[in-house]
C-alpha atoms as an extended CHARMM CRD file, in Angstrom:
* protein
*
       228  EXT
         1         1  MET       CA              0.2420000000       -0.0790000000       -0.0550000000  PROA      1               0.0000000000
         2         2  ILE       CA              1.2480000000        3.2650000000       -0.9460000000  PROA      2               0.0000000000
         3         3  LEU       CA              1.1160000000        6.1040000000        1.7940000000  PROA      3               0.0000000000
         4         4  THR       CA              1.1780000000        9.5600000000        0.7770000000  PROA      4               0.0000000000
         5         5  LYS       CA              2.7880000000       12.1460000000        2.8410000000  PROA      5               0.0000000000
         6         6  MET       CA             -0.4730000000       13.4820000000        4.0380000000  PROA      6               0.0000000000
         7         7  ASN       CA             -1.4710000000       10.0560000000        5.0710000000  PROA      7               0.0000000000
         8         8  VAL       CA              1.8100000000        9.5970000000        6.9180000000  PROA      8               0.0000000000
         9         9  LYS       CA              1.1970000000       12.8920000000        8.7700000000  PROA      9               0.0000000000
        10        10  LYS       CA             -2.3700000000       11.7080000000        9.8300000000  PROA      10              0.0000000000
        11        11  LEU       CA             -1.0880000000        8.2400000000       11.0450000000  PROA      11              0.0000000000
        12        12  LEU       CA              1.6580000000        9.8390000000       13.3280000000  PROA      12              0.0000000000
        13        13  ALA       CA             -0.7420000000       12.3530000000       14.4670000000  PROA      13              0.0000000000
        14        14  GLY       CA             -2.9390000000        9.3640000000       15.5640000000  PROA      14              0.0000000000
        15        15  ILE       CA             -0.3090000000        7.4420000000       17.2950000000  PROA      15              0.0000000000
        16        16  GLY       CA              0.7590000000       10.7100000000       19.2390000000  PROA      16              0.0000000000
        17        17  VAL       CA             -2.7420000000       11.1370000000       20.5880000000  PROA      17              0.0000000000
        18        18  LEU       CA             -3.1540000000        7.7070000000       21.6070000000  PROA      18              0.0000000000
        19        19  LEU       CA              0.2020000000        7.6100000000       23.4140000000  PROA      19              0.0000000000
        20        20  MET       CA             -0.8230000000       10.8970000000       25.2480000000  PROA      20              0.0000000000
        21        21  LEU       CA             -4.2940000000        9.3870000000       26.3650000000  PROA      21              0.0000000000
        22        22  GLY       CA             -2.4200000000        6.2390000000       27.4500000000  PROA      22              0.0000000000
        23        23  LEU       CA              0.2330000000        8.1690000000       29.4190000000  PROA      23              0.0000000000
        24        24  THR       CA             -2.5070000000       10.3100000000       31.0930000000  PROA      24              0.0000000000
        25        25  ALA       CA             -4.6720000000        7.4350000000       31.9790000000  PROA      25              0.0000000000
        26        26  GLY       CA             -1.5040000000        5.7900000000       33.4550000000  PROA      26              0.0000000000
        27        27  CYS       CA             -0.7570000000        8.7970000000       35.5560000000  PROA      27              0.0000000000
        28        28  ARG       CA             -4.3170000000        9.0210000000       36.7550000000  PROA      28              0.0000000000
        29        29  GLU       CA             -4.2050000000        5.0530000000       37.6940000000  PROA      29              0.0000000000
        30        30  ALA       CA             -1.0010000000        5.8610000000       39.2100000000  PROA      30              0.0000000000
        31        31  GLU       CA             -2.2280000000        8.8950000000       41.2520000000  PROA      31              0.0000000000
        32        32  LYS       CA             -5.4410000000        6.7380000000       42.2940000000  PROA      32              0.0000000000
        33        33  TYR       CA             -3.0890000000        3.9770000000       43.5150000000  PROA      33              0.0000000000
        34        34  SER       CA             -0.9910000000        6.2100000000       45.4700000000  PROA      34              0.0000000000
        35        35  LEU       CA             -3.9230000000        7.8340000000       47.1110000000  PROA      35              0.0000000000
        36        36  ASP       CA             -5.6150000000        4.5910000000       48.0260000000  PROA      36              0.0000000000
        37        37  ARG       CA             -2.3840000000        3.5380000000       49.5600000000  PROA      37              0.0000000000
        38        38  LEU       CA             -2.1380000000        6.6630000000       51.4970000000  PROA      38              0.0000000000
        39        39  LYS       CA             -5.7940000000        6.2240000000       52.8460000000  PROA      39              0.0000000000
        40        40  GLU       CA             -5.0510000000        2.6870000000       53.8560000000  PROA      40              0.0000000000
        41        41  THR       CA             -1.7610000000        3.7530000000       55.6400000000  PROA      41              0.0000000000
        42        42  HSD       CA             -3.3480000000        6.5710000000       57.5760000000  PROA      42              0.0000000000
        43        43  TYR       CA             -6.5800000000        4.4430000000       58.6970000000  PROA      43              0.0000000000
        44        44  ARG       CA             -4.2030000000        1.7100000000       59.7570000000  PROA      44              0.0000000000
        45        45  MET       CA             -2.0150000000        4.0780000000       61.8720000000  PROA      45              0.0000000000
        46        46  ILE       CA             -5.0140000000        5.5860000000       63.5440000000  PROA      46              0.0000000000
        47        47  THR       CA             -7.2080000000        2.4630000000       64.0300000000  PROA      47              0.0000000000
        48        48  GLY       CA             -4.6370000000       -0.2660000000       64.0650000000  PROA      48              0.0000000000
        49        49  LYS       CA             -7.1170000000       -1.9450000000       61.4140000000  PROA      49              0.0000000000
        50        50  GLN       CA             -7.4410000000       -2.4110000000       57.9360000000  PROA      50              0.0000000000
        51        51  LEU       CA             -9.8730000000       -0.2770000000       55.6590000000  PROA      51              0.0000000000
        52        52  PRO       CA            -13.0080000000       -2.2140000000       55.3320000000  PROA      52              0.0000000000
        53        53  SER       CA            -12.4150000000       -2.6150000000       51.5530000000  PROA      53              0.0000000000
        54        54  ALA       CA             -8.8440000000       -4.0470000000       52.0890000000  PROA      54              0.0000000000
        55        55  GLU       CA            -10.3000000000       -6.5160000000       54.7650000000  PROA      55              0.0000000000
        56        56  LYS       CA            -12.6910000000       -7.8150000000       52.1050000000  PROA      56              0.0000000000
        57        57  VAL       CA             -9.6820000000       -8.2510000000       49.5030000000  PROA      57              0.0000000000
        58        58  ALA       CA             -7.4050000000      -10.1030000000       52.0810000000  PROA      58              0.0000000000
        59        59  ASP       CA             -6.0510000000      -13.0750000000       50.5260000000  PROA      59              0.0000000000
        60        60  LYS       CA             -7.3220000000      -16.5390000000       51.2200000000  PROA      60              0.0000000000
        61        61  GLY       CA             -4.0610000000      -17.6440000000       52.5970000000  PROA      61              0.0000000000
        62        62  GLN       CA             -4.1760000000      -15.0250000000       55.4100000000  PROA      62              0.0000000000
        63        63  ALA       CA             -7.7640000000      -15.8420000000       56.1600000000  PROA      63              0.0000000000
        64        64  VAL       CA             -6.9590000000      -19.5010000000       56.5200000000  PROA      64              0.0000000000
        65        65  ASP       CA             -3.8810000000      -18.5470000000       58.9800000000  PROA      65              0.0000000000
        66        66  GLU       CA             -6.0310000000      -16.4810000000       61.0790000000  PROA      66              0.0000000000
        67        67  SER       CA             -8.5460000000      -19.2540000000       61.2400000000  PROA      67              0.0000000000
        68        68  GLN       CA             -5.7570000000      -21.6150000000       62.0260000000  PROA      68              0.0000000000
        69        69  ALA       CA             -4.4460000000      -19.2200000000       64.9150000000  PROA      69              0.0000000000
        70        70  GLY       CA             -7.9310000000      -19.2750000000       66.5690000000  PROA      70              0.0000000000
        71        71  LYS       CA             -7.8820000000      -22.9770000000       66.6140000000  PROA      71              0.0000000000
        72        72  GLN       CA             -4.3590000000      -23.2730000000       67.9450000000  PROA      72              0.0000000000
        73        73  GLU       CA             -5.6740000000      -21.8180000000       71.3420000000  PROA      73              0.0000000000
        74        74  GLU       CA             -8.1040000000      -24.8720000000       71.9640000000  PROA      74              0.0000000000
        75        75  PRO       CA             -5.6550000000      -27.3280000000       72.9090000000  PROA      75              0.0000000000
        76        76  GLU       CA             -3.7090000000      -24.8160000000       75.2840000000  PROA      76              0.0000000000
        77        77  ALA       CA             -7.0850000000      -24.4650000000       77.0440000000  PROA      77              0.0000000000
        78        78  VAL       CA             -7.4560000000      -28.1720000000       77.3060000000  PROA      78              0.0000000000
        79        79  GLU       CA             -4.0130000000      -28.5540000000       78.3490000000  PROA      79              0.0000000000
        80        80  THR       CA             -4.6980000000      -26.0990000000       81.0430000000  PROA      80              0.0000000000
        81        81  SER       CA             -8.1280000000      -27.8210000000       82.3240000000  PROA      81              0.0000000000
        82        82  ALA       CA             -6.0240000000      -31.0850000000       82.2650000000  PROA      82              0.0000000000
        83        83  GLY       CA             -3.4130000000      -29.4640000000       84.3830000000  PROA      83              0.0000000000
        84        84  GLU       CA             -5.6230000000      -28.4570000000       87.0150000000  PROA      84              0.0000000000
        85        85  ALA       CA             -7.5880000000      -31.4450000000       86.9970000000  PROA      85              0.0000000000
        86        86  ALA       CA             -4.2980000000      -33.4100000000       87.5210000000  PROA      86              0.0000000000
        87        87  ARG       CA             -3.2610000000      -31.0990000000       90.4890000000  PROA      87              0.0000000000
        88        88  GLU       CA             -6.6480000000      -31.4940000000       92.1980000000  PROA      88              0.0000000000
        89        89  SER       CA             -6.4830000000      -35.4630000000       91.7120000000  PROA      89              0.0000000000
        90        90  LYS       CA             -2.9830000000      -35.5370000000       93.2850000000  PROA      90              0.0000000000
        91        91  LYS       CA             -2.8550000000      -37.0460000000       96.7740000000  PROA      91              0.0000000000
        92        92  VAL       CA             -0.5720000000      -36.9860000000       99.6290000000  PROA      92              0.0000000000
        93        93  THR       CA             -0.1260000000      -39.4940000000      102.4250000000  PROA      93              0.0000000000
        94        94  VAL       CA             -0.5440000000      -38.3760000000      105.8990000000  PROA      94              0.0000000000
        95        95  ALA       CA             -0.5780000000      -39.6720000000      109.6650000000  PROA      95              0.0000000000
        96        96  LEU       CA             -3.4650000000      -39.2570000000      111.7030000000  PROA      96              0.0000000000
        97        97  CYS       CA             -3.2700000000      -40.1060000000      115.4080000000  PROA      97              0.0000000000
        98        98  PHE       CA             -6.0810000000      -41.6440000000      117.0130000000  PROA      98              0.0000000000
        99        99  ALA       CA             -6.8650000000      -43.4350000000      120.1970000000  PROA      99              0.0000000000
       100       100  ASP       CA             -6.3450000000      -47.2560000000      120.2820000000  PROA      100             0.0000000000
       101       101  GLN       CA             -8.8030000000      -49.7530000000      121.1080000000  PROA      101             0.0000000000
       102       102  ASN       CA             -8.1080000000      -49.6670000000      124.9400000000  PROA      102             0.0000000000
       103       103  GLY       CA             -7.6660000000      -45.8540000000      125.2680000000  PROA      103             0.0000000000
       104       104  ASP       CA             -4.0700000000      -46.1170000000      126.3100000000  PROA      104             0.0000000000
       105       105  TYR       CA             -2.3680000000      -44.8010000000      123.4210000000  PROA      105             0.0000000000
       106       106  LEU       CA             -2.4560000000      -43.1210000000      120.3210000000  PROA      106             0.0000000000
       107       107  LYS       CA             -2.0080000000      -45.0780000000      117.0280000000  PROA      107             0.0000000000
       108       108  THR       CA             -1.2200000000      -43.7050000000      113.7320000000  PROA      108             0.0000000000
       109       109  GLU       CA             -3.6340000000      -44.3170000000      110.6890000000  PROA      109             0.0000000000
       110       110  THR       CA             -2.1620000000      -43.3610000000      107.4980000000  PROA      110             0.0000000000
       111       111  ARG       CA             -4.5630000000      -41.8610000000      104.9610000000  PROA      111             0.0000000000
       112       112  GLU       CA             -4.3150000000      -40.4510000000      101.4920000000  PROA      112             0.0000000000
       113       113  ILE       CA             -5.9960000000      -36.9730000000      100.9430000000  PROA      113             0.0000000000
       114       114  VAL       CA             -5.9540000000      -34.6270000000       98.2430000000  PROA      114             0.0000000000
       115       115  MET       CA             -2.8790000000      -32.1770000000       97.9340000000  PROA      115             0.0000000000
       116       116  VAL       CA             -4.5440000000      -28.6600000000       98.5260000000  PROA      116             0.0000000000
       117       117  PRO       CA             -3.0660000000      -25.4050000000       99.7770000000  PROA      117             0.0000000000
       118       118  GLY       CA             -3.1680000000      -25.3930000000      103.4920000000  PROA      118             0.0000000000
       119       119  LEU       CA             -2.5160000000      -28.8690000000      104.1020000000  PROA      119             0.0000000000
       120       120  ALA       CA             -2.4810000000      -28.6150000000      107.9190000000  PROA      120             0.0000000000
       121       121  ARG       CA             -5.7910000000      -27.3200000000      107.9900000000  PROA      121             0.0000000000
       122       122  ALA       CA             -7.0280000000      -30.1890000000      105.8810000000  PROA      122             0.0000000000
       123       123  VAL       CA             -5.1670000000      -32.7390000000      108.1410000000  PROA      123             0.0000000000
       124       124  VAL       CA             -7.0550000000      -31.0710000000      111.1650000000  PROA      124             0.0000000000
       125       125  GLN       CA            -10.2940000000      -31.5420000000      109.3680000000  PROA      125             0.0000000000
       126       126  GLU       CA             -9.5210000000      -35.2060000000      108.7860000000  PROA      126             0.0000000000
       127       127  LEU       CA             -8.7910000000      -35.5480000000      112.4190000000  PROA      127             0.0000000000
       128       128  ILE       CA            -12.0470000000      -34.2010000000      113.3580000000  PROA      128             0.0000000000
       129       129  ASN       CA            -13.7490000000      -36.6160000000      111.0160000000  PROA      129             0.0000000000
       130       130  GLY       CA            -12.6030000000      -39.4940000000      112.9210000000  PROA      130             0.0000000000
       131       131  PRO       CA            -10.7900000000      -42.6890000000      112.1240000000  PROA      131             0.0000000000
       132       132  GLN       CA            -11.4900000000      -45.0200000000      109.1560000000  PROA      132             0.0000000000
       133       133  GLU       CA             -9.7490000000      -48.1470000000      110.6560000000  PROA      133             0.0000000000
       134       134  ASP       CA            -11.3180000000      -50.4860000000      112.9600000000  PROA      134             0.0000000000
       135       135  GLY       CA            -10.1670000000      -50.7470000000      116.3580000000  PROA      135             0.0000000000
       136       136  LEU       CA             -9.5200000000      -46.7200000000      116.7060000000  PROA      136             0.0000000000
       137       137  SER       CA            -11.5070000000      -44.3030000000      118.4240000000  PROA      137             0.0000000000
       138       138  ALA       CA            -11.9810000000      -40.6690000000      117.7010000000  PROA      138             0.0000000000
       139       139  THR       CA             -9.9900000000      -38.2100000000      119.9820000000  PROA      139             0.0000000000
       140       140  ILE       CA            -11.7960000000      -34.8700000000      119.0810000000  PROA      140             0.0000000000
       141       141  PRO       CA            -15.1360000000      -34.1640000000      120.8370000000  PROA      141             0.0000000000
       142       142  GLU       CA            -18.1220000000      -34.3530000000      118.5410000000  PROA      142             0.0000000000
       143       143  GLY       CA            -19.1920000000      -30.8870000000      117.1850000000  PROA      143             0.0000000000
       144       144  THR       CA            -15.7620000000      -29.4320000000      117.0770000000  PROA      144             0.0000000000
       145       145  ARG       CA            -15.0530000000      -26.9660000000      114.3430000000  PROA      145             0.0000000000
       146       146  LEU       CA            -11.9080000000      -25.4810000000      112.8170000000  PROA      146             0.0000000000
       147       147  LEU       CA            -11.9950000000      -21.8580000000      113.2290000000  PROA      147             0.0000000000
       148       148  ASP       CA             -8.4940000000      -20.8650000000      112.2230000000  PROA      148             0.0000000000
       149       149  ILE       CA             -5.1810000000      -22.1220000000      111.9720000000  PROA      149             0.0000000000
       150       150  ASN       CA             -1.8600000000      -20.4740000000      111.3900000000  PROA      150             0.0000000000
       151       151  ILE       CA              1.7800000000      -21.6310000000      111.3120000000  PROA      151             0.0000000000
       152       152  ALA       CA              4.6550000000      -19.1830000000      112.0670000000  PROA      152             0.0000000000
       153       153  ASP       CA              8.2100000000      -19.6540000000      113.2140000000  PROA      153             0.0000000000
       154       154  GLY       CA              7.6590000000      -23.2560000000      114.0640000000  PROA      154             0.0000000000
       155       155  LEU       CA              4.4370000000      -22.6640000000      116.1760000000  PROA      155             0.0000000000
       156       156  CYS       CA              1.0280000000      -23.7060000000      115.1460000000  PROA      156             0.0000000000
       157       157  THR       CA             -1.7330000000      -21.6410000000      116.3440000000  PROA      157             0.0000000000
       158       158  LEU       CA             -5.0130000000      -23.7440000000      116.3490000000  PROA      158             0.0000000000
       159       159  ASP       CA             -8.3300000000      -22.1500000000      117.0720000000  PROA      159             0.0000000000
       160       160  LEU       CA            -11.1500000000      -24.4570000000      117.8400000000  PROA      160             0.0000000000
       161       161  SER       CA            -14.8500000000      -23.9260000000      118.5280000000  PROA      161             0.0000000000
       162       162  SER       CA            -16.2060000000      -24.2310000000      122.0840000000  PROA      162             0.0000000000
       163       163  GLU       CA            -17.5740000000      -27.6040000000      121.5370000000  PROA      163             0.0000000000
       164       164  PHE       CA            -13.9380000000      -28.8150000000      121.9100000000  PROA      164             0.0000000000
       165       165  ARG       CA            -13.7890000000      -28.2700000000      125.6150000000  PROA      165             0.0000000000
       166       166  GLU       CA            -17.9390000000      -28.5300000000      126.0800000000  PROA      166             0.0000000000
       167       167  ASN       CA            -18.3450000000      -31.8470000000      124.7130000000  PROA      167             0.0000000000
       168       168  HSD       CA            -15.0660000000      -33.3600000000      125.8980000000  PROA      168             0.0000000000
       169       169  TRP       CA            -15.5160000000      -36.5620000000      127.9170000000  PROA      169             0.0000000000
       170       170  GLY       CA            -12.9730000000      -35.6670000000      130.6200000000  PROA      170             0.0000000000
       171       171  GLY       CA            -10.5600000000      -37.6620000000      132.7500000000  PROA      171             0.0000000000
       172       172  SER       CA             -6.6900000000      -37.2670000000      132.5650000000  PROA      172             0.0000000000
       173       173  SER       CA             -6.0580000000      -39.9940000000      130.0480000000  PROA      173             0.0000000000
       174       174  GLY       CA             -8.7180000000      -38.7350000000      127.7670000000  PROA      174             0.0000000000
       175       175  GLU       CA             -7.5210000000      -35.2500000000      128.0740000000  PROA      175             0.0000000000
       176       176  ILE       CA             -3.7530000000      -36.2090000000      127.0100000000  PROA      176             0.0000000000
       177       177  LEU       CA             -4.9290000000      -38.4900000000      124.2770000000  PROA      177             0.0000000000
       178       178  THR       CA             -6.9220000000      -35.6120000000      122.8550000000  PROA      178             0.0000000000
       179       179  VAL       CA             -4.1620000000      -32.6620000000      122.9780000000  PROA      179             0.0000000000
       180       180  TYR       CA             -1.2940000000      -35.0550000000      121.8950000000  PROA      180             0.0000000000
       181       181  SER       CA             -3.5770000000      -36.4580000000      118.9140000000  PROA      181             0.0000000000
       182       182  VAL       CA             -3.7980000000      -32.7430000000      117.7000000000  PROA      182             0.0000000000
       183       183  VAL       CA              0.0410000000      -32.0320000000      118.5200000000  PROA      183             0.0000000000
       184       184  ASN       CA              1.3810000000      -35.1910000000      117.1230000000  PROA      184             0.0000000000
       185       185  THR       CA             -0.7120000000      -34.9410000000      113.8950000000  PROA      185             0.0000000000
       186       186  LEU       CA              0.5010000000      -31.4630000000      113.2720000000  PROA      186             0.0000000000
       187       187  THR       CA              4.1660000000      -31.9050000000      114.1350000000  PROA      187             0.0000000000
       188       188  GLN       CA              4.4660000000      -34.2040000000      111.3050000000  PROA      188             0.0000000000
       189       189  PHE       CA              5.1050000000      -31.2970000000      109.2990000000  PROA      189             0.0000000000
       190       190  SER       CA              8.7950000000      -29.7870000000      109.3560000000  PROA      190             0.0000000000
       191       191  THR       CA              7.5000000000      -26.3660000000      109.8980000000  PROA      191             0.0000000000
       192       192  VAL       CA              5.4080000000      -27.0950000000      113.0530000000  PROA      192             0.0000000000
       193       193  GLU       CA              7.3590000000      -27.6980000000      116.1650000000  PROA      193             0.0000000000
       194       194  GLN       CA              4.8500000000      -26.7940000000      118.8070000000  PROA      194             0.0000000000
       195       195  VAL       CA              1.0580000000      -26.3050000000      118.8370000000  PROA      195             0.0000000000
       196       196  GLU       CA             -0.7840000000      -23.6780000000      121.0210000000  PROA      196             0.0000000000
       197       197  ILE       CA             -4.5860000000      -24.4560000000      121.3790000000  PROA      197             0.0000000000
       198       198  LEU       CA             -7.2170000000      -21.5770000000      121.3930000000  PROA      198             0.0000000000
       199       199  ILE       CA            -11.0010000000      -21.9860000000      121.8730000000  PROA      199             0.0000000000
       200       200  GLU       CA            -12.9040000000      -19.2320000000      120.3310000000  PROA      200             0.0000000000
       201       201  GLY       CA             -9.9760000000      -17.3630000000      119.6990000000  PROA      201             0.0000000000
       202       202  GLN       CA             -9.1110000000      -17.0420000000      123.3570000000  PROA      202             0.0000000000
       203       203  LYS       CA             -6.0510000000      -18.7920000000      125.3700000000  PROA      203             0.0000000000
       204       204  ILE       CA             -7.1320000000      -21.5310000000      127.7210000000  PROA      204             0.0000000000
       205       205  ASP       CA             -5.2210000000      -23.0150000000      130.9370000000  PROA      205             0.0000000000
       206       206  THR       CA             -6.4170000000      -26.5370000000      130.4100000000  PROA      206             0.0000000000
       207       207  LEU       CA             -8.9380000000      -28.7250000000      128.3980000000  PROA      207             0.0000000000
       208       208  ALA       CA            -10.3750000000      -31.0000000000      131.1230000000  PROA      208             0.0000000000
       209       209  GLY       CA             -8.4250000000      -29.8140000000      134.2770000000  PROA      209             0.0000000000
       210       210  HSD       CA             -5.4480000000      -32.0150000000      134.0270000000  PROA      210             0.0000000000
       211       211  MET       CA             -3.0640000000      -30.6420000000      131.4250000000  PROA      211             0.0000000000
       212       212  ASP       CA             -1.4030000000      -27.3440000000      131.2010000000  PROA      212             0.0000000000
       213       213  LEU       CA             -2.1920000000      -25.5160000000      127.8160000000  PROA      213             0.0000000000
       214       214  SER       CA             -1.4130000000      -21.9400000000      128.8530000000  PROA      214             0.0000000000
       215       215  VAL       CA              2.0070000000      -22.7110000000      127.0290000000  PROA      215             0.0000000000
       216       216  PRO       CA              2.5980000000      -24.1520000000      123.4840000000  PROA      216             0.0000000000
       217       217  VAL       CA              2.7830000000      -28.1190000000      123.5200000000  PROA      217             0.0000000000
       218       218  GLY       CA              5.5280000000      -30.0610000000      121.7060000000  PROA      218             0.0000000000
       219       219  ARG       CA              5.6690000000      -33.5270000000      120.2610000000  PROA      219             0.0000000000
       220       220  ASN       CA              5.3350000000      -36.5310000000      122.4100000000  PROA      220             0.0000000000
       221       221  THR       CA              6.4710000000      -39.8200000000      120.5610000000  PROA      221             0.0000000000
       222       222  GLN       CA              6.2180000000      -41.8100000000      123.7160000000  PROA      222             0.0000000000
       223       223  ILE       CA              2.3040000000      -41.8400000000      123.8550000000  PROA      223             0.0000000000
       224       224  ILE       CA              2.3210000000      -43.4680000000      120.1350000000  PROA      224             0.0000000000
       225       225  ASN       CA              2.0560000000      -47.2590000000      119.9630000000  PROA      225             0.0000000000
       226       226  ASN       CA              1.7310000000      -48.8950000000      116.4270000000  PROA      226             0.0000000000
       227       227  ASN       CA              2.7270000000      -52.0400000000      117.4940000000  PROA      227             0.0000000000
       228       228  GLN       CA             -0.6310000000      -53.1460000000      118.7140000000  PROA      228             0.0000000000
């Protein structure tokens, strides 16, 4: 095809127009892109979040990762619950002193109880609940309640309800067995060397008139007989 000079000039002019239009459109797109990025960056800096439009166009890989991240917390929760259950079910063997069948000595009953904070408190409560083995008798009067217990510098201060004295059966032997059943049970712990017994928060001189309780009482192993 033969092109005249006029046709060539028209063709070149058309190409120039197209190039200008293309460059203008490209600049507008670039300007629009830069403005969108600026808006998104500003929104993220202020709110810490993505623009709603940006959230909608989040890639699928990110969505899957976020979903998986949420699920990874579930085993953690299960492990925590399992750990708590394991701690709650953990048991420890303790020695509880009760009266023997003749009421002459104390005899030790070993018992497994759940390991809990304040183990001394739990042990006293088990002593109040009474023996489980045949041939042993309770040493704590019926109705006695544990009001408070504190351990400091080797001294265990034990506060019991008024039933501890009011419901006691009396007698020197009975009083000694009761007191030392408490003292010997508590001094099995290395942090306890002596026991001070209070009733309703008040110091007492004696439980049944035969033993001095105005001062703390230490362990007495001679009254324990486990050979019967």
